[in-house]
mmCIF file of C-alpha atoms and ligand atoms in Angstrom:
data_model
loop_
_atom_site.group_PDB
_atom_site.id
_atom_site.type_symbol
_atom_site.label_atom_id
_atom_site.label_comp_id
_atom_site.label_asym_id
_atom_site.label_seq_id
_atom_site.Cartn_x
_atom_site.Cartn_y
_atom_site.Cartn_z
ATOM 1 C CA MET A 22 -32.332 -40.042 26.618
ATOM 2 C CA TYR A 23 -29.289 -41.921 27.989
ATOM 3 C CA THR A 24 -29.307 -42.774 31.536
ATOM 4 C CA GLN A 25 -25.960 -41.458 32.579
ATOM 5 C CA ALA A 26 -27.495 -38.429 34.399
ATOM 6 C CA LEU A 27 -27.928 -38.717 38.125
ATOM 7 C CA ASP A 28 -31.481 -37.386 37.873
ATOM 8 C CA VAL A 29 -32.760 -40.189 35.721
ATOM 9 C CA PRO A 30 -34.551 -42.854 37.805
ATOM 10 C CA ASP A 31 -33.061 -46.244 38.142
ATOM 11 C CA SER A 32 -36.146 -47.797 36.784
ATOM 12 C CA THR A 33 -35.772 -46.062 33.268
ATOM 13 C CA PRO A 34 -36.805 -48.626 30.665
ATOM 14 C CA ALA A 35 -34.405 -49.557 27.955
ATOM 15 C CA ALA A 36 -34.177 -46.734 25.438
ATOM 16 C CA PRO A 37 -35.907 -47.645 22.219
ATOM 17 C CA GLN A 38 -33.666 -48.772 19.482
ATOM 18 C CA ALA A 39 -32.966 -45.942 17.092
ATOM 19 C CA VAL A 40 -34.137 -47.891 14.081
ATOM 20 C CA PRO A 41 -36.636 -50.805 14.711
ATOM 21 C CA TRP A 42 -35.941 -54.235 13.634
ATOM 22 C CA VAL A 43 -37.002 -54.760 10.016
ATOM 23 C CA ALA A 44 -37.692 -58.295 8.747
ATOM 24 C CA GLY A 45 -38.321 -59.510 5.179
ATOM 25 C CA PRO A 46 -36.898 -58.248 1.818
ATOM 26 C CA ALA A 47 -36.344 -54.725 3.185
ATOM 27 C CA GLU A 48 -33.890 -56.279 5.555
ATOM 28 C CA ALA A 49 -31.757 -57.677 2.771
ATOM 29 C CA ALA A 50 -31.344 -54.153 1.326
ATOM 30 C CA LEU A 51 -30.505 -52.693 4.818
ATOM 31 C CA GLN A 52 -28.056 -55.552 5.331
ATOM 32 C CA GLU A 53 -26.394 -54.895 1.928
ATOM 33 C CA ARG A 54 -25.980 -51.151 2.821
ATOM 34 C CA PHE A 55 -24.457 -52.050 6.233
ATOM 35 C CA ASP A 56 -22.004 -54.516 4.643
ATOM 36 C CA LEU A 57 -20.906 -51.893 2.096
ATOM 37 C CA LYS A 58 -20.238 -49.443 4.857
ATOM 38 C CA ILE A 59 -18.278 -52.039 6.803
ATOM 39 C CA ASP A 60 -16.280 -52.899 3.699
ATOM 40 C CA ALA A 61 -15.573 -49.169 2.976
ATOM 41 C CA ASP A 62 -14.370 -48.746 6.592
ATOM 42 C CA GLN A 63 -17.015 -46.260 7.334
ATOM 43 C CA LYS A 64 -18.489 -45.728 10.765
ATOM 44 C CA ILE A 65 -21.812 -47.108 11.971
ATOM 45 C CA GLU A 66 -23.720 -44.621 14.108
ATOM 46 C CA PRO A 67 -26.587 -45.229 16.609
ATOM 47 C CA GLN A 68 -29.311 -44.158 14.292
ATOM 48 C CA ASP A 69 -28.099 -46.472 11.497
ATOM 49 C CA TRP A 70 -29.599 -49.933 10.756
ATOM 50 C CA MET A 71 -27.414 -52.611 12.055
ATOM 51 C CA PRO A 72 -27.868 -56.499 12.363
ATOM 52 C CA GLN A 73 -29.079 -57.614 15.677
ATOM 53 C CA ALA A 74 -25.974 -59.728 16.215
ATOM 54 C CA TYR A 75 -23.714 -56.760 15.571
ATOM 55 C CA ARG A 76 -25.629 -54.767 18.140
ATOM 56 C CA ARG A 77 -25.510 -57.662 20.677
ATOM 57 C CA THR A 78 -21.781 -58.230 20.130
ATOM 58 C CA LEU A 79 -21.094 -54.475 20.751
ATOM 59 C CA VAL A 80 -23.319 -54.383 23.894
ATOM 60 C CA ARG A 81 -21.426 -57.388 25.107
ATOM 61 C CA GLN A 82 -17.932 -56.058 24.533
ATOM 62 C CA ILE A 83 -18.499 -52.456 25.403
ATOM 63 C CA SER A 84 -20.343 -53.315 28.660
ATOM 64 C CA GLN A 85 -17.699 -55.833 29.589
ATOM 65 C CA HIS A 86 -15.163 -53.144 28.899
ATOM 66 C CA ALA A 87 -17.017 -50.611 31.062
ATOM 67 C CA HIS A 88 -17.366 -53.168 33.998
ATOM 68 C CA SER A 89 -13.628 -53.794 33.684
ATOM 69 C CA GLU A 90 -12.895 -50.148 34.183
ATOM 70 C CA ILE A 91 -15.022 -49.703 37.317
ATOM 71 C CA ILE A 92 -14.067 -52.973 38.898
ATOM 72 C CA GLY A 93 -10.387 -52.126 37.988
ATOM 73 C CA MET A 94 -10.758 -49.224 40.364
ATOM 74 C CA GLN A 95 -10.728 -51.624 43.315
ATOM 75 C CA PRO A 96 -7.283 -53.184 43.328
ATOM 76 C CA GLU A 97 -5.576 -49.809 43.047
ATOM 77 C CA GLY A 98 -8.091 -47.962 45.069
ATOM 78 C CA ASN A 99 -7.031 -50.261 47.917
ATOM 79 C CA TRP A 100 -3.724 -48.425 48.079
ATOM 80 C CA ILE A 101 -4.957 -44.822 48.067
ATOM 81 C CA SER A 102 -4.808 -44.559 51.890
ATOM 82 C CA ARG A 103 -1.364 -46.217 51.999
ATOM 83 C CA ALA A 104 0.487 -44.484 49.193
ATOM 84 C CA PRO A 105 4.014 -43.767 50.279
ATOM 85 C CA SER A 106 3.919 -39.970 49.603
ATOM 86 C CA LEU A 107 1.588 -37.177 48.932
ATOM 87 C CA LYS A 108 2.770 -37.038 45.250
ATOM 88 C CA ARG A 109 2.064 -40.859 44.795
ATOM 89 C CA LYS A 110 -1.260 -40.359 46.533
ATOM 90 C CA ALA A 111 -2.342 -37.581 44.248
ATOM 91 C CA ILE A 112 -1.332 -39.572 41.148
ATOM 92 C CA LEU A 113 -3.114 -42.595 42.277
ATOM 93 C CA LEU A 114 -6.274 -40.695 43.072
ATOM 94 C CA ALA A 115 -6.290 -39.079 39.667
ATOM 95 C CA LYS A 116 -5.632 -42.501 38.001
ATOM 96 C CA VAL A 117 -8.460 -44.263 39.922
ATOM 97 C CA GLN A 118 -10.751 -41.347 39.106
ATOM 98 C CA ASP A 119 -9.750 -41.685 35.353
ATOM 99 C CA GLU A 120 -10.824 -45.294 35.420
ATOM 100 C CA GLY A 121 -14.269 -44.341 36.709
ATOM 101 C CA GLY A 122 -14.486 -41.847 33.959
ATOM 102 C CA HIS A 123 -13.603 -44.455 31.392
ATOM 103 C CA GLY A 124 -16.403 -46.607 32.779
ATOM 104 C CA LEU A 125 -18.843 -43.699 32.246
ATOM 105 C CA TYR A 126 -17.908 -43.012 28.616
ATOM 106 C CA LEU A 127 -18.184 -46.719 27.887
ATOM 107 C CA TYR A 128 -21.609 -47.197 29.613
ATOM 108 C CA SER A 129 -22.745 -44.119 27.569
ATOM 109 C CA ALA A 130 -21.465 -45.678 24.336
ATOM 110 C CA ALA A 131 -23.278 -48.980 25.177
ATOM 111 C CA GLU A 132 -26.518 -47.133 26.034
ATOM 112 C CA THR A 133 -26.590 -45.654 22.415
ATOM 113 C CA LEU A 134 -27.213 -49.334 21.378
ATOM 114 C CA GLY A 135 -30.498 -49.270 23.266
ATOM 115 C CA THR A 136 -29.598 -50.963 26.496
ATOM 116 C CA SER A 137 -30.131 -48.951 29.717
ATOM 117 C CA ARG A 138 -27.528 -48.407 32.410
ATOM 118 C CA ASP A 139 -29.778 -50.352 34.758
ATOM 119 C CA GLN A 140 -29.708 -53.370 32.544
ATOM 120 C CA LEU A 141 -25.913 -53.239 32.075
ATOM 121 C CA LEU A 142 -25.199 -52.806 35.836
ATOM 122 C CA ASP A 143 -27.721 -55.588 36.619
ATOM 123 C CA GLY A 144 -25.651 -57.992 34.446
ATOM 124 C CA LEU A 145 -22.567 -57.139 36.401
ATOM 125 C CA HIS A 146 -24.104 -57.254 39.791
ATOM 126 C CA THR A 147 -25.747 -60.615 39.248
ATOM 127 C CA GLY A 148 -22.543 -62.187 37.859
ATOM 128 C CA LYS A 149 -24.049 -62.647 34.405
ATOM 129 C CA ALA A 150 -21.648 -60.207 32.746
ATOM 130 C CA LYS A 151 -17.864 -60.673 32.424
ATOM 131 C CA TYR A 152 -15.141 -58.223 33.276
ATOM 132 C CA SER A 153 -11.521 -58.431 32.741
ATOM 133 C CA SER A 154 -9.763 -61.451 34.416
ATOM 134 C CA ILE A 155 -6.897 -59.346 35.555
ATOM 135 C CA PHE A 156 -8.749 -57.366 38.248
ATOM 136 C CA ASN A 157 -9.437 -60.638 40.196
ATOM 137 C CA TYR A 158 -5.836 -60.635 41.384
ATOM 138 C CA PRO A 159 -4.880 -59.082 44.749
ATOM 139 C CA THR A 160 -2.642 -55.974 45.177
ATOM 140 C CA LEU A 161 -0.397 -57.247 48.009
ATOM 141 C CA THR A 162 2.353 -54.514 48.045
ATOM 142 C CA TRP A 163 2.876 -50.926 46.838
ATOM 143 C CA ALA A 164 4.898 -52.293 43.851
ATOM 144 C CA ASP A 165 1.698 -53.844 42.520
ATOM 145 C CA VAL A 166 0.320 -50.458 42.003
ATOM 146 C CA GLY A 167 3.320 -49.652 39.719
ATOM 147 C CA VAL A 168 3.054 -52.975 38.042
ATOM 148 C CA ILE A 169 -0.580 -52.397 37.223
ATOM 149 C CA GLY A 170 0.395 -49.104 35.544
ATOM 150 C CA TRP A 171 3.265 -50.527 33.640
ATOM 151 C CA LEU A 172 2.048 -53.944 32.582
ATOM 152 C CA VAL A 173 -1.819 -53.930 32.939
ATOM 153 C CA ASP A 174 -2.304 -50.484 31.494
ATOM 154 C CA GLY A 175 0.486 -51.308 28.983
ATOM 155 C CA ALA A 176 -1.511 -54.334 27.848
ATOM 156 C CA ALA A 177 -4.701 -52.322 27.891
ATOM 157 C CA ILE A 178 -3.183 -49.714 25.509
ATOM 158 C CA MET A 179 -2.042 -52.444 23.121
ATOM 159 C CA ASN A 180 -5.594 -53.835 23.077
ATOM 160 C CA GLN A 181 -7.383 -50.540 22.955
ATOM 161 C CA VAL A 182 -5.560 -48.520 20.425
ATOM 162 C CA PRO A 183 -6.919 -50.631 17.537
ATOM 163 C CA ILE A 184 -10.429 -50.105 19.034
ATOM 164 C CA CYS A 185 -10.072 -46.360 18.243
ATOM 165 C CA ARG A 186 -10.670 -47.668 14.707
ATOM 166 C CA CYS A 187 -13.660 -49.811 15.592
ATOM 167 C CA SER A 188 -16.544 -49.597 13.146
ATOM 168 C CA TYR A 189 -19.006 -48.372 15.718
ATOM 169 C CA GLY A 190 -18.626 -44.580 16.102
ATOM 170 C CA PRO A 191 -19.396 -43.955 19.689
ATOM 171 C CA TYR A 192 -17.075 -46.805 20.898
ATOM 172 C CA ALA A 193 -14.300 -45.639 18.641
ATOM 173 C CA ARG A 194 -14.494 -42.071 19.758
ATOM 174 C CA ALA A 195 -14.670 -42.994 23.371
ATOM 175 C CA MET A 196 -11.548 -44.962 22.973
ATOM 176 C CA ILE A 197 -9.498 -41.989 21.742
ATOM 177 C CA ARG A 198 -9.625 -40.174 25.107
ATOM 178 C CA ILE A 199 -9.304 -43.444 27.088
ATOM 179 C CA CYS A 200 -6.147 -44.399 25.232
ATOM 180 C CA LYS A 201 -4.568 -41.028 25.886
ATOM 181 C CA GLU A 202 -5.225 -41.343 29.597
ATOM 182 C CA GLU A 203 -4.030 -45.029 29.682
ATOM 183 C CA SER A 204 -0.698 -43.840 28.132
ATOM 184 C CA PHE A 205 -0.233 -41.471 31.134
ATOM 185 C CA HIS A 206 -1.175 -44.386 33.521
ATOM 186 C CA GLN A 207 1.370 -46.600 31.795
ATOM 187 C CA ARG A 208 4.157 -44.023 32.063
ATOM 188 C CA GLN A 209 3.459 -43.222 35.691
ATOM 189 C CA GLY A 210 3.584 -46.965 36.551
ATOM 190 C CA PHE A 211 6.945 -47.281 34.767
ATOM 191 C CA GLU A 212 8.229 -44.252 36.483
ATOM 192 C CA SER A 213 7.181 -45.397 39.901
ATOM 193 C CA LEU A 214 8.800 -48.688 39.423
ATOM 194 C CA MET A 215 12.003 -47.177 38.141
ATOM 195 C CA THR A 216 12.186 -44.978 41.223
ATOM 196 C CA MET A 217 11.905 -48.066 43.334
ATOM 197 C CA MET A 218 14.552 -49.915 41.296
ATOM 198 C CA LYS A 219 16.894 -47.073 42.020
ATOM 199 C CA GLY A 220 16.135 -47.403 45.799
ATOM 200 C CA THR A 221 17.089 -50.068 48.325
ATOM 201 C CA GLU A 222 17.556 -53.777 47.870
ATOM 202 C CA GLY A 223 14.176 -54.385 49.652
ATOM 203 C CA GLN A 224 12.390 -52.110 47.065
ATOM 204 C CA ARG A 225 13.958 -53.846 44.159
ATOM 205 C CA ALA A 226 12.953 -57.287 45.571
ATOM 206 C CA MET A 227 9.355 -55.848 46.010
ATOM 207 C CA VAL A 228 9.131 -54.830 42.378
ATOM 208 C CA GLN A 229 10.542 -58.153 41.108
ATOM 209 C CA GLU A 230 8.218 -60.122 43.293
ATOM 210 C CA ALA A 231 5.197 -58.092 41.970
ATOM 211 C CA VAL A 232 6.379 -58.607 38.309
ATOM 212 C CA ASN A 233 6.563 -62.321 38.914
ATOM 213 C CA ARG A 234 2.967 -62.498 40.166
ATOM 214 C CA TRP A 235 1.431 -60.235 37.399
ATOM 215 C CA TRP A 236 3.301 -61.291 34.303
ATOM 216 C CA TRP A 237 1.291 -64.375 33.326
ATOM 217 C CA PRO A 238 -2.186 -63.109 34.239
ATOM 218 C CA VAL A 239 -1.292 -59.945 32.117
ATOM 219 C CA LEU A 240 -0.476 -62.144 29.133
ATOM 220 C CA ALA A 241 -3.791 -64.013 29.603
ATOM 221 C CA MET A 242 -5.645 -60.696 29.681
ATOM 222 C CA PHE A 243 -5.518 -60.557 25.830
ATOM 223 C CA GLY A 244 -7.985 -63.381 25.650
ATOM 224 C CA PRO A 245 -7.751 -67.015 24.626
ATOM 225 C CA PRO A 246 -5.506 -68.103 21.768
ATOM 226 C CA ASP A 247 -6.970 -67.241 18.332
ATOM 227 C CA ALA A 248 -7.998 -70.834 17.765
ATOM 228 C CA ASP A 249 -10.081 -70.896 20.891
ATOM 229 C CA SER A 250 -11.590 -67.481 20.407
ATOM 230 C CA PRO A 251 -15.143 -67.939 19.321
ATOM 231 C CA ASN A 252 -15.923 -64.195 18.843
ATOM 232 C CA SER A 253 -12.722 -63.291 16.850
ATOM 233 C CA ALA A 254 -13.677 -64.105 13.238
ATOM 234 C CA GLN A 255 -17.050 -62.371 13.320
ATOM 235 C CA GLY A 256 -15.605 -59.368 15.294
ATOM 236 C CA MET A 257 -12.861 -58.950 12.679
ATOM 237 C CA ARG A 258 -15.347 -59.165 9.811
ATOM 238 C CA TRP A 259 -17.472 -56.318 11.431
ATOM 239 C CA GLY A 260 -14.369 -54.214 12.057
ATOM 240 C CA ILE A 261 -14.969 -54.292 15.825
ATOM 241 C CA LYS A 262 -11.769 -56.193 16.421
ATOM 242 C CA ARG A 263 -8.824 -55.161 14.241
ATOM 243 C CA ILE A 264 -5.814 -57.264 15.524
ATOM 244 C CA SER A 265 -6.260 -60.815 16.929
ATOM 245 C CA ASN A 266 -5.652 -61.856 20.548
ATOM 246 C CA ASP A 267 -2.499 -63.722 19.838
ATOM 247 C CA ALA A 268 -1.082 -60.919 17.582
ATOM 248 C CA LEU A 269 -1.654 -58.310 20.301
ATOM 249 C CA ARG A 270 -0.128 -60.544 23.002
ATOM 250 C CA GLN A 271 2.968 -61.025 20.793
ATOM 251 C CA LYS A 272 3.286 -57.259 20.173
ATOM 252 C CA PHE A 273 2.937 -56.699 23.919
ATOM 253 C CA VAL A 274 5.782 -59.134 24.733
ATOM 254 C CA ASP A 275 8.024 -57.653 22.083
ATOM 255 C CA ALA A 276 7.415 -54.065 23.434
ATOM 256 C CA THR A 277 7.848 -55.065 27.087
ATOM 257 C CA VAL A 278 11.028 -57.106 27.022
ATOM 258 C CA PRO A 279 13.292 -54.037 26.327
ATOM 259 C CA GLN A 280 11.418 -52.055 29.039
ATOM 260 C CA ALA A 281 12.023 -54.712 31.544
ATOM 261 C CA ALA A 282 15.720 -54.611 30.620
ATOM 262 C CA ILE A 283 15.982 -50.955 31.231
ATOM 263 C CA MET A 284 14.175 -51.221 34.524
ATOM 264 C CA GLY A 285 16.430 -54.147 35.581
ATOM 265 C CA VAL A 286 13.746 -56.758 36.324
ATOM 266 C CA THR A 287 13.498 -60.279 35.054
ATOM 267 C CA LEU A 288 10.352 -61.452 33.272
ATOM 268 C CA PRO A 289 9.519 -64.817 34.908
ATOM 269 C CA ASP A 290 9.587 -67.018 31.797
ATOM 270 C CA SER A 291 12.660 -69.296 31.263
ATOM 271 C CA GLU A 292 11.497 -69.732 27.564
ATOM 272 C CA LEU A 293 11.360 -66.062 26.772
ATOM 273 C CA ARG A 294 13.934 -65.448 23.990
ATOM 274 C CA TRP A 295 14.354 -63.574 20.779
ATOM 275 C CA ASN A 296 13.585 -65.636 17.678
ATOM 276 C CA GLU A 297 15.751 -64.469 14.835
ATOM 277 C CA GLU A 298 13.735 -66.158 12.138
ATOM 278 C CA ARG A 299 10.329 -64.788 13.287
ATOM 279 C CA GLN A 300 11.815 -61.415 14.380
ATOM 280 C CA GLN A 301 9.714 -61.860 17.455
ATOM 281 C CA HIS A 302 10.122 -63.222 21.048
ATOM 282 C CA ASP A 303 9.170 -66.833 21.843
ATOM 283 C CA TYR A 304 7.538 -67.139 25.129
ATOM 284 C CA GLY A 305 6.301 -69.983 27.469
ATOM 285 C CA ALA A 306 2.938 -71.591 27.871
ATOM 286 C CA ILE A 307 0.066 -69.663 29.465
ATOM 287 C CA ASP A 308 -2.042 -71.465 32.114
ATOM 288 C CA TRP A 309 -5.368 -71.310 30.359
ATOM 289 C CA ASP A 310 -7.032 -73.417 32.985
ATOM 290 C CA GLU A 311 -6.242 -70.707 35.606
ATOM 291 C CA PHE A 312 -7.539 -68.087 33.064
ATOM 292 C CA TRP A 313 -10.849 -69.835 32.567
ATOM 293 C CA ALA A 314 -11.340 -70.479 36.316
ATOM 294 C CA THR A 315 -10.801 -66.754 36.873
ATOM 295 C CA VAL A 316 -13.075 -65.732 34.075
ATOM 296 C CA ASN A 317 -15.762 -68.135 35.449
ATOM 297 C CA GLY A 318 -15.792 -66.587 38.861
ATOM 298 C CA ASN A 319 -13.264 -68.741 40.690
ATOM 299 C CA GLY A 320 -10.117 -66.505 40.707
ATOM 300 C CA PRO A 321 -8.431 -65.286 43.861
ATOM 301 C CA CYS A 322 -10.595 -62.195 44.470
ATOM 302 C CA ASN A 323 -13.747 -62.569 42.196
ATOM 303 C CA LYS A 324 -16.151 -62.892 45.018
ATOM 304 C CA GLU A 325 -14.660 -59.943 47.047
ATOM 305 C CA ARG A 326 -14.594 -57.646 43.904
ATOM 306 C CA LEU A 327 -18.260 -58.253 43.054
ATOM 307 C CA ALA A 328 -19.432 -57.984 46.704
ATOM 308 C CA THR A 329 -17.569 -54.670 47.068
ATOM 309 C CA ARG A 330 -19.184 -53.388 43.838
ATOM 310 C CA VAL A 331 -22.641 -54.432 44.903
ATOM 311 C CA LYS A 332 -22.207 -52.828 48.357
ATOM 312 C CA ALA A 333 -21.041 -49.537 46.729
ATOM 313 C CA HIS A 334 -24.023 -49.513 44.424
ATOM 314 C CA THR A 335 -26.464 -50.212 47.416
ATOM 315 C CA ASP A 336 -24.762 -47.692 49.613
ATOM 316 C CA GLY A 337 -25.007 -45.120 46.832
ATOM 317 C CA GLN A 338 -28.818 -45.442 46.598
ATOM 318 C CA TRP A 339 -29.351 -42.350 48.879
ATOM 319 C CA VAL A 340 -27.240 -40.162 46.464
ATOM 320 C CA ARG A 341 -29.424 -41.175 43.444
ATOM 321 C CA ASP A 342 -32.608 -40.682 45.493
ATOM 322 C CA ALA A 343 -31.383 -37.229 46.580
ATOM 323 C CA ALA A 344 -30.533 -36.237 43.053
ATOM 324 C CA LEU A 345 -33.997 -37.389 41.823
ATOM 325 C CA THR A 346 -35.708 -35.455 44.624
ATOM 326 C CA TYR A 347 -33.659 -32.334 43.899
ATOM 327 C CA ALA A 348 -34.287 -32.560 40.113
ATOM 328 C CA ALA A 349 -38.157 -33.056 40.786
ATOM 329 C CA LYS A 350 -38.133 -29.947 43.121
ATOM 330 C CA GLN A 351 -36.280 -27.837 40.537
ATOM 331 C CA LYS A 352 -38.695 -28.876 37.874
ATOM 332 C CA ALA A 353 -41.702 -28.057 39.988
ATOM 333 C CA ARG A 354 -40.194 -24.612 40.864
ATOM 334 C CA ALA A 355 -39.563 -23.906 37.200
ATOM 335 C CA LEU A 356 -43.161 -24.850 36.274
ATOM 336 C CA LYS A 357 -44.506 -22.601 39.075
ATOM 337 C CA GLU A 358 -42.381 -19.659 37.982
ATOM 338 C CA ALA A 359 -43.414 -20.042 34.311
ATOM 339 C CA ALA A 360 -47.119 -20.131 35.263
HETATM 340 N N1 BYC B 13 -11.232 -61.506 30.893
HETATM 341 O O1 BYC B 13 -13.821 -64.902 21.714
HETATM 342 P P1 BYC B 13 -12.964 -64.167 22.626
HETATM 343 C C1 BYC B 13 -8.325 -51.954 31.516
HETATM 344 C C2 BYC B 13 -13.887 -63.836 27.336
HETATM 345 S S1 BYC B 13 -9.905 -52.537 31.145
HETATM 346 C C3 BYC B 13 -12.371 -61.953 30.952
HETATM 347 O O2 BYC B 13 -11.571 -63.769 22.262
HETATM 348 P P2 BYC B 13 -13.597 -61.262 22.097
HETATM 349 C C4 BYC B 13 -8.098 -51.201 32.765
HETATM 350 C C5 BYC B 13 -14.647 -62.974 26.142
HETATM 351 O O3 BYC B 13 -15.462 -61.973 26.674
HETATM 352 C C6 BYC B 13 -9.452 -53.983 30.406
HETATM 353 N N2 BYC B 13 -13.029 -62.583 29.846
HETATM 354 O O4 BYC B 13 -13.803 -62.682 22.899
HETATM 355 C C7 BYC B 13 -9.122 -50.690 33.494
HETATM 356 C C8 BYC B 13 -15.568 -64.202 25.660
HETATM 357 O O5 BYC B 13 -16.609 -64.368 26.466
HETATM 358 P P3 BYC B 13 -18.208 -64.030 26.061
HETATM 359 C C9 BYC B 13 -10.692 -54.519 29.578
HETATM 360 C C10 BYC B 13 -12.369 -62.626 28.747
HETATM 361 O O6 BYC B 13 -14.611 -60.340 22.568
HETATM 362 C C11 BYC B 13 -8.774 -50.204 34.821
HETATM 363 C C12 BYC B 13 -14.697 -65.352 25.716
HETATM 364 O O7 BYC B 13 -13.607 -65.045 26.697
HETATM 365 N N3 BYC B 13 -10.468 -54.394 28.145
HETATM 366 O O8 BYC B 13 -7.480 -52.262 30.831
HETATM 367 O O9 BYC B 13 -13.484 -61.435 20.630
HETATM 368 C C13 BYC B 13 -7.433 -50.002 35.148
HETATM 369 C C14 BYC B 13 -13.905 -65.756 24.466
HETATM 370 O O10 BYC B 13 -12.990 -64.717 24.089
HETATM 371 C C15 BYC B 13 -11.024 -62.128 28.658
HETATM 372 C C16 BYC B 13 -11.476 -54.573 27.333
HETATM 373 O O11 BYC B 13 -12.517 -54.897 27.719
HETATM 374 C C17 BYC B 13 -10.433 -61.557 29.807
HETATM 375 N N4 BYC B 13 -9.178 -61.064 29.861
HETATM 376 O O12 BYC B 13 -12.206 -60.728 22.637
HETATM 377 C C18 BYC B 13 -6.461 -50.508 34.338
HETATM 378 C C19 BYC B 13 -11.198 -54.321 25.861
HETATM 379 N N5 BYC B 13 -10.669 -62.324 27.475
HETATM 380 O O13 BYC B 13 -18.317 -62.527 26.121
HETATM 381 C C20 BYC B 13 -6.712 -50.969 33.108
HETATM 382 C C21 BYC B 13 -12.314 -54.582 24.933
HETATM 383 C C22 BYC B 13 -11.594 -62.904 26.783
HETATM 384 O O14 BYC B 13 -18.363 -64.567 24.630
HETATM 385 N N6 BYC B 13 -12.537 -55.978 24.738
HETATM 386 N N7 BYC B 13 -12.726 -63.136 27.553
HETATM 387 O O15 BYC B 13 -19.033 -64.713 27.146
HETATM 388 C C23 BYC B 13 -11.782 -56.686 23.769
HETATM 389 O O16 BYC B 13 -10.979 -56.203 23.113
HETATM 390 C C24 BYC B 13 -12.243 -58.164 23.589
HETATM 391 O O17 BYC B 13 -13.681 -58.258 24.040
HETATM 392 C C25 BYC B 13 -11.265 -59.165 24.237
HETATM 393 C C26 BYC B 13 -11.932 -60.620 23.922
HETATM 394 C C27 BYC B 13 -10.000 -59.198 23.560
HETATM 395 C C28 BYC B 13 -11.228 -58.896 25.709
#
């Protein structure tokens, strides 16, 4: 049983792997069947045999993705009580709730690979597991909320639409719904910023200042350059990753430049220009030292984000305990009635 239900104790051991590890000659045949499926672009399902490294890679990526979704609730959640109108508050509440839902689908997808929810959360809470660098930046003004929708969710969609075609069935299927919701998030961010750009001089300045702070971290969000991306080649071979980090980053820049022009904001890059020959935009150098410092726990808000998450988990213990007690009582009552 997967451990997403509230009435499953925290101490539930890792679910057994659907198909045990097989060593020796039988393994070669299984590996061959797996490779043929990948080559034929067929889906791998939880009950199918898969190489351990494929399983490990998926658990790593899907759990990091899930962690990003739930940590990503914090920078925006920070503004729910300060949203400028009832309409904006309702939209923001729904969006933050959606991110929590994305985390749940993704944890469930990771659990189909035989890793328990407890193990996944433990990796996050002890700082062993990664989550997206972008959520370690602060949300200083209301415009940041719009910019997260427009640029962060925009980058997320660019990265995540290809994952709808990932070779692992549960991950691919979870991504379909997530991408639909992310599209709404991106549109609401753009609309919120457009409204501010039609407002006062102060509102326009607030949007521009937020765009200046978020642009470069958003570009870094796609991951290191292809030449420095240790997981890319194997991820592509397995059909987990369909488009490389640099190619997605380029697509994002090309899609965003015209949107910025419509909005009337300047993207903070003096080297950003159309390259006629490449039929793509050139852009300036990303600060990879800042990216790695952030990924490795030393970004502006890493410690705060993790501490908030651990506190929420600890504070929620009574809810899990109450759910377990209630489930046990119901079970006992059902047994008594059946007797
Ligand atoms: N931040 O070899 P690479 C969202 C790590 S949720 C931190 O290229 P790979 C949203 C990478 O993990 C956004 N770490 O790796 C939510 C690897 O380290 P490990 C999250 C990063 O896996 C709420 C190392 O760098 N999206 O959008 O081939 C509200 C080398 O990288 C980052 C996903 O998780 C980063 N930015 O490619 C709003 C999508 N980039 O694990 C919005 C799913 C790289 O070897 N994930 N690293 O120790 C992916 O598509 C891929 O895992 C990545 C990295 C493109 C992120």
